[in-house]
Short mmCIF file of C-alpha atoms and ligand atoms in Angstrom, two decimals:
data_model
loop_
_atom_site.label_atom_id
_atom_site.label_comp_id
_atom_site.label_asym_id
_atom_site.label_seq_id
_atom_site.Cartn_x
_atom_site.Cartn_y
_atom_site.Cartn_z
CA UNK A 1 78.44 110.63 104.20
CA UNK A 2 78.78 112.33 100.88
CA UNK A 3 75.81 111.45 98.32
CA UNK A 4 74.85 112.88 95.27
CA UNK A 5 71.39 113.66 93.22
CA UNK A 6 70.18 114.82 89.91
CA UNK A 7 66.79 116.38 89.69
CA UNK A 8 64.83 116.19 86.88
CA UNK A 9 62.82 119.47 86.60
CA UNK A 10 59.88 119.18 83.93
CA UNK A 11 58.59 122.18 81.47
CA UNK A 12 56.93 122.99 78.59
CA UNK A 13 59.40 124.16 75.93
CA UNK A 14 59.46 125.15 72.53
CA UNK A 15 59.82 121.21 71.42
CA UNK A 16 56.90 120.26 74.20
CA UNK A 17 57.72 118.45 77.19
CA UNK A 18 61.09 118.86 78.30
CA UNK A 19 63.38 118.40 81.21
CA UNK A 20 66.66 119.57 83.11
CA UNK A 21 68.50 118.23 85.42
CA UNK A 22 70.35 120.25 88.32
CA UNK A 23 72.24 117.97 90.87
CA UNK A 24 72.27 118.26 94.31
CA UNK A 25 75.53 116.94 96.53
CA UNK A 26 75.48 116.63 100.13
CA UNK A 27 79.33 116.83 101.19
CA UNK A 28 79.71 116.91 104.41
CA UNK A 29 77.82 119.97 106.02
CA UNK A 30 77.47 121.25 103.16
CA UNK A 31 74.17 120.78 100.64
CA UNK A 32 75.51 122.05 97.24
CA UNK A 33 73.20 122.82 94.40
CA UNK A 34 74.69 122.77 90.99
CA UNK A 35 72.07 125.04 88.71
CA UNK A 36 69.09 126.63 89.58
CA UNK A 37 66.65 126.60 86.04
CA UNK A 38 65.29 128.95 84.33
CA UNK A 39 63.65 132.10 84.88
CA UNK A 40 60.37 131.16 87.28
CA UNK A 41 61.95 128.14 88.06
CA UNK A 42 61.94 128.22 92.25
CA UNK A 43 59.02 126.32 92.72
CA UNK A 44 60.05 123.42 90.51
CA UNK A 45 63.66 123.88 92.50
CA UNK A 46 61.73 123.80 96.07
CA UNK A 47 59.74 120.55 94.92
CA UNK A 48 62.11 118.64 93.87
CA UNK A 49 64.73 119.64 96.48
CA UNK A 50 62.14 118.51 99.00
CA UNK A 51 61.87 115.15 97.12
CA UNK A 52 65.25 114.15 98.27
CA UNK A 53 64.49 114.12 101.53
CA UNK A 54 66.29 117.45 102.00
CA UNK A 55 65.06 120.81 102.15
CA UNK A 56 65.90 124.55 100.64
CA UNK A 57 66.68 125.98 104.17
CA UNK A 58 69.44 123.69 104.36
CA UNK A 59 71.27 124.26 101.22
CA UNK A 60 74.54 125.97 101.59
CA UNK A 61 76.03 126.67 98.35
CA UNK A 62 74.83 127.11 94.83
CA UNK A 63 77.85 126.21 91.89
CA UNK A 64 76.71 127.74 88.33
CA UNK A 65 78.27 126.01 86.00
CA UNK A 66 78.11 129.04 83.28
CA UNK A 67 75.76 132.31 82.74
CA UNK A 68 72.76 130.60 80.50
CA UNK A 69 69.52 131.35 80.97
CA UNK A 70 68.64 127.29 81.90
CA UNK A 71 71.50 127.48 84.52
CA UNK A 72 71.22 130.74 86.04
CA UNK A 73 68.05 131.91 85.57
CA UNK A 74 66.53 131.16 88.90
CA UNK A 75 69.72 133.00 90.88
CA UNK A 76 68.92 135.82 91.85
CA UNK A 77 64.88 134.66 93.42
CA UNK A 78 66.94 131.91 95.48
CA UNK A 79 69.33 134.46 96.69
CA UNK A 80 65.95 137.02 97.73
CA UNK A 81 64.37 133.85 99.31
CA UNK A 82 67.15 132.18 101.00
CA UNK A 83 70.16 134.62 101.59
CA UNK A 84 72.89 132.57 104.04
CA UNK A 85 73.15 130.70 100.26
CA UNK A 86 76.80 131.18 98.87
CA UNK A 87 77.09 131.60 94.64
CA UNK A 88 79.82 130.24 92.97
CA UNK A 89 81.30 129.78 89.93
CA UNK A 90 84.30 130.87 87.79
CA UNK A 91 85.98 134.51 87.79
CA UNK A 92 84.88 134.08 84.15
CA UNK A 93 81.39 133.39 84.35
CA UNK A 94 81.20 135.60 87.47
CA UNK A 95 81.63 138.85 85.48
CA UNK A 96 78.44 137.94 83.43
CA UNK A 97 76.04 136.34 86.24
CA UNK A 98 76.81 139.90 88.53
CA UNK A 99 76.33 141.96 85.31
CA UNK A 100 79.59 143.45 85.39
CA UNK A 101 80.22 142.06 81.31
CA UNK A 102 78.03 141.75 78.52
CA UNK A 103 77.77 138.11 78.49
CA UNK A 104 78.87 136.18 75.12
CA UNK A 105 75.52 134.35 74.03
CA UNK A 106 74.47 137.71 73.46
CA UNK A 107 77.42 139.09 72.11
CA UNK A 108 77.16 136.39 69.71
CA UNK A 109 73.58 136.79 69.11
CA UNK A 110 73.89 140.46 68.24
CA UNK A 111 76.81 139.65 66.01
CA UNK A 112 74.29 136.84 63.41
CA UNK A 113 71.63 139.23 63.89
CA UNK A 114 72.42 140.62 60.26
CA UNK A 115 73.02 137.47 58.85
CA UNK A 116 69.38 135.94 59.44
CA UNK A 117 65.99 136.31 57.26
CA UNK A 118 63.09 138.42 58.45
CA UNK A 119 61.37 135.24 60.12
CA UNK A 120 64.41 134.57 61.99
CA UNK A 121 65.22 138.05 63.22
CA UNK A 122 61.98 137.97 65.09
CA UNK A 123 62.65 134.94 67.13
CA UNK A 124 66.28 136.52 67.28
CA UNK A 125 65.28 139.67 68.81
CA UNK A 126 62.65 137.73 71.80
CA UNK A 127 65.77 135.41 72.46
CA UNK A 128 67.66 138.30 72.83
CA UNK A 129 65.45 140.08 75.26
CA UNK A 130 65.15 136.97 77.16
CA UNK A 131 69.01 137.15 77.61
CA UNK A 132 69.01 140.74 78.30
CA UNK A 133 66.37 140.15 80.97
CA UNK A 134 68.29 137.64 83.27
CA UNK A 135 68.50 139.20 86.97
CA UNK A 136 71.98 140.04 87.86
CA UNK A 137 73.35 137.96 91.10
CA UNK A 138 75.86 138.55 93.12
CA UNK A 139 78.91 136.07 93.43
CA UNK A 140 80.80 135.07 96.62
CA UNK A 141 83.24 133.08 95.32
CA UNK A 142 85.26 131.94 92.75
CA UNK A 143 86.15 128.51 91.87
CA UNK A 144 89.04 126.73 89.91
CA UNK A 145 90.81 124.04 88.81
CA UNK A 146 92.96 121.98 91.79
CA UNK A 147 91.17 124.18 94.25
CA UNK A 148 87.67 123.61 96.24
CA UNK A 149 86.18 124.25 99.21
CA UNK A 150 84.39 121.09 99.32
CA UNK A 151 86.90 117.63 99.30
CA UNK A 152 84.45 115.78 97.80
CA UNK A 153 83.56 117.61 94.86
CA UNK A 154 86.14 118.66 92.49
CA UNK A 155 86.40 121.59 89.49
CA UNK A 156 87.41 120.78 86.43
CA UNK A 157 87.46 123.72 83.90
CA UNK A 158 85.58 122.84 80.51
CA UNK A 159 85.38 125.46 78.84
CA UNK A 160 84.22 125.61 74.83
CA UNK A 161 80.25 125.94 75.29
CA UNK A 162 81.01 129.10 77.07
CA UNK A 163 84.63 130.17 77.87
CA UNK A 164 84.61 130.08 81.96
CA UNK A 165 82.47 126.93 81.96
CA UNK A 166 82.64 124.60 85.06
CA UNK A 167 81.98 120.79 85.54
CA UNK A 168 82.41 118.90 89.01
CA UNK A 169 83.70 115.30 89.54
CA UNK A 170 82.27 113.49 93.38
CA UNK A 171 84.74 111.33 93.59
CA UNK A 172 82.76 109.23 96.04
CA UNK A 173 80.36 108.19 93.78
CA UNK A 174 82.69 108.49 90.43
CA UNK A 175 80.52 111.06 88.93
CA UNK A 176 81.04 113.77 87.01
CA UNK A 177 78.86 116.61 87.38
CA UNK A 178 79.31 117.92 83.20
CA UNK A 179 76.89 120.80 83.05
CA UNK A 180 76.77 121.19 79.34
CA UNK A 181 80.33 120.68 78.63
CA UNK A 182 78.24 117.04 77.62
CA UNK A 183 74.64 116.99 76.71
CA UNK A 184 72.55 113.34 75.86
CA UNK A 185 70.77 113.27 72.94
CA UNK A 186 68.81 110.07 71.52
CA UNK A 187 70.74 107.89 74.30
CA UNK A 188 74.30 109.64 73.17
CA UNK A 189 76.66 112.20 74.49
CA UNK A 190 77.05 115.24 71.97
CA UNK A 191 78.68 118.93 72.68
CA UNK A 192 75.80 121.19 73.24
CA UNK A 193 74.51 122.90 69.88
CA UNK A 194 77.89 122.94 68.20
CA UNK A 195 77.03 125.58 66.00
CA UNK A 196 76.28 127.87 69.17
CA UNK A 197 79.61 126.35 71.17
CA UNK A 198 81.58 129.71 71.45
CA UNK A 199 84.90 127.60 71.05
CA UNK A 200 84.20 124.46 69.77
CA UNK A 201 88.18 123.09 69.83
CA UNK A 202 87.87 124.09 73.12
CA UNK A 203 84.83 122.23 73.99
CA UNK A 204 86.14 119.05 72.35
CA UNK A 205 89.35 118.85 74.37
CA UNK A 206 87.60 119.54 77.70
CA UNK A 207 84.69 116.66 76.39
CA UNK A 208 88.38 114.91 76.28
CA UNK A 209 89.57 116.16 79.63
CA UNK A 210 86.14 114.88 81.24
CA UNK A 211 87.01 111.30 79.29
CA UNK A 212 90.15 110.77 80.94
CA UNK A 213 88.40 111.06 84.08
CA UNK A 214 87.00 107.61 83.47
CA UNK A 215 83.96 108.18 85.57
CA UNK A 216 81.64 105.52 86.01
CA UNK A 217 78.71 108.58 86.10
CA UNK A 218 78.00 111.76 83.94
CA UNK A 219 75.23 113.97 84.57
CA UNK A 220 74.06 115.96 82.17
CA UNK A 221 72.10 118.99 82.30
CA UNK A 222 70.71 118.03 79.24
CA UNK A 223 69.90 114.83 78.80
CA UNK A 224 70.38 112.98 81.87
CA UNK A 225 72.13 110.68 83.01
CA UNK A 226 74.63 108.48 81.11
CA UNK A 227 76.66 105.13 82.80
CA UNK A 228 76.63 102.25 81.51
CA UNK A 229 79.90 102.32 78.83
CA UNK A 230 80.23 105.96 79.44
CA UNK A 231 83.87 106.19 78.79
CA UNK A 232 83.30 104.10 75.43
CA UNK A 233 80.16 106.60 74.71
CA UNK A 234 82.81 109.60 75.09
CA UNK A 235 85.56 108.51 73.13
CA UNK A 236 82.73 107.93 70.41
CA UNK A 237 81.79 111.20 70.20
CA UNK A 238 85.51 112.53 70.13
CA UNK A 239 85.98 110.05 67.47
CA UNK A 240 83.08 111.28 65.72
CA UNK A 241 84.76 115.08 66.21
CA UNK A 242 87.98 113.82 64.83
CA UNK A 243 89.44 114.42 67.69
CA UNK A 244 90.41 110.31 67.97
CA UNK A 245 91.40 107.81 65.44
ZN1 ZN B 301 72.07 124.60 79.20
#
């Protein structure tokens, strides 16, 4: 039996209380995690692992979807804790999660750095520590499109919001698994901080990818969870992107 879970993992942010929301597939004899959290995040991982009835020590393989600090934060503590765990992700996204590439949030960060006001360069400068301190983690194997080594659970390349980003459809439950190729906001599905997307024709064409889909689920890392009229709530935002008439 193939089932599928997202788990909501609650911190205090910058904007108060806030959540994110890993999934967790069980395919087969395999437990997949998509996402591990932030920095300091094992514990909340652990807990609410446990709360589907499953536990860490079975968990198999971890999928990041792309190097962020939300998504991979936690990666390299799992892989101390609990090393039979594969890591996968794209070849992309693998250079910056192993620390072989400078990754591009901070590339990008680096590059405005000039262009902000003294109050801004000091929260510039902590977020770019914070990126700079991510723990490297190694990779074991690379995922793409039309290939993976689960049947249930397929890739789908999105990339825009970083340029080797991942999403996942389970076609068993007609989910797809968007990572932040699609984030929620207010109760509506919006590209992740467009004016931080790295590519942002590239994000709206794989939003449009992931619409064609016509899943009855999409989990989002941010956000939740959206179903009821999500195909309707996707070609809304392409509309609103101009990337529909
Ligand atoms: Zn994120």
């Amino acid at each position: 039996m193939s089932q599928i879970f997202s788990l909501a993992l609650k911190y205090e942010g910058q904007q108060g209380k806030q959540i994110i929301y890993p999934s967790l597939v069980k395919c087969g004899q395999d437990l997949i995690l998509i996402d591990c959290g932030y920095p300091g995040f094992l514990t909340k991982i652990e807990n609410a692992v446990q709360e589907t009835g499953f536990s860490m020590s079975e968990i198999t393989a971890i999928v990041i979807t792309h190097h962020d600090l939300d998504h991979v934060g936690s990666l390299s503590r799992i892989r101390c804790r609990y090393p039979w765990i594969k890591v996968y992700s794209s070849a992309i996204e693998a250079a910056f999660i192993e620390g072989r590439e400078r990754a591009p949030r901070l590339v990008q960060a680096e590059a405005l750095f000039e262009t902000l006001d003294e109050q801004q360069k000091v929260y510039a400068l902590e977020f770019q520590k914070t990126l700079e301190s991510i723990e490297a983690a190694k990779v074991d194997g690379f995922l793409s499109e039309g290939e993976s080594p689960w049947p249930d659970l397929l890739i789908i390349e999105t990339p825009g919001h970083t340029p080797g980003h991942l999403s996942l459809f389970h076609h068993p439950s007609n989910t797809v698994i968007a990572g932040d190729a699609v984030v929620i906001g207010d109760g509506e599905p919006d590209i992740a901080n467009p004016e931080y997307t790295l590519d942002l024709p590239a994000a709206i064409s794989s939003v449009e990818k992931l619409a064609k889909i016509g899943a009855e689920r999409i989990l989002c890392f941010h956000g939740g969870e959206l179903n009821e009229g999500a195909g309707d709530k996707l070609r809304n935002l392409l509309r609103r992107y101009g990337q529909l008439n």
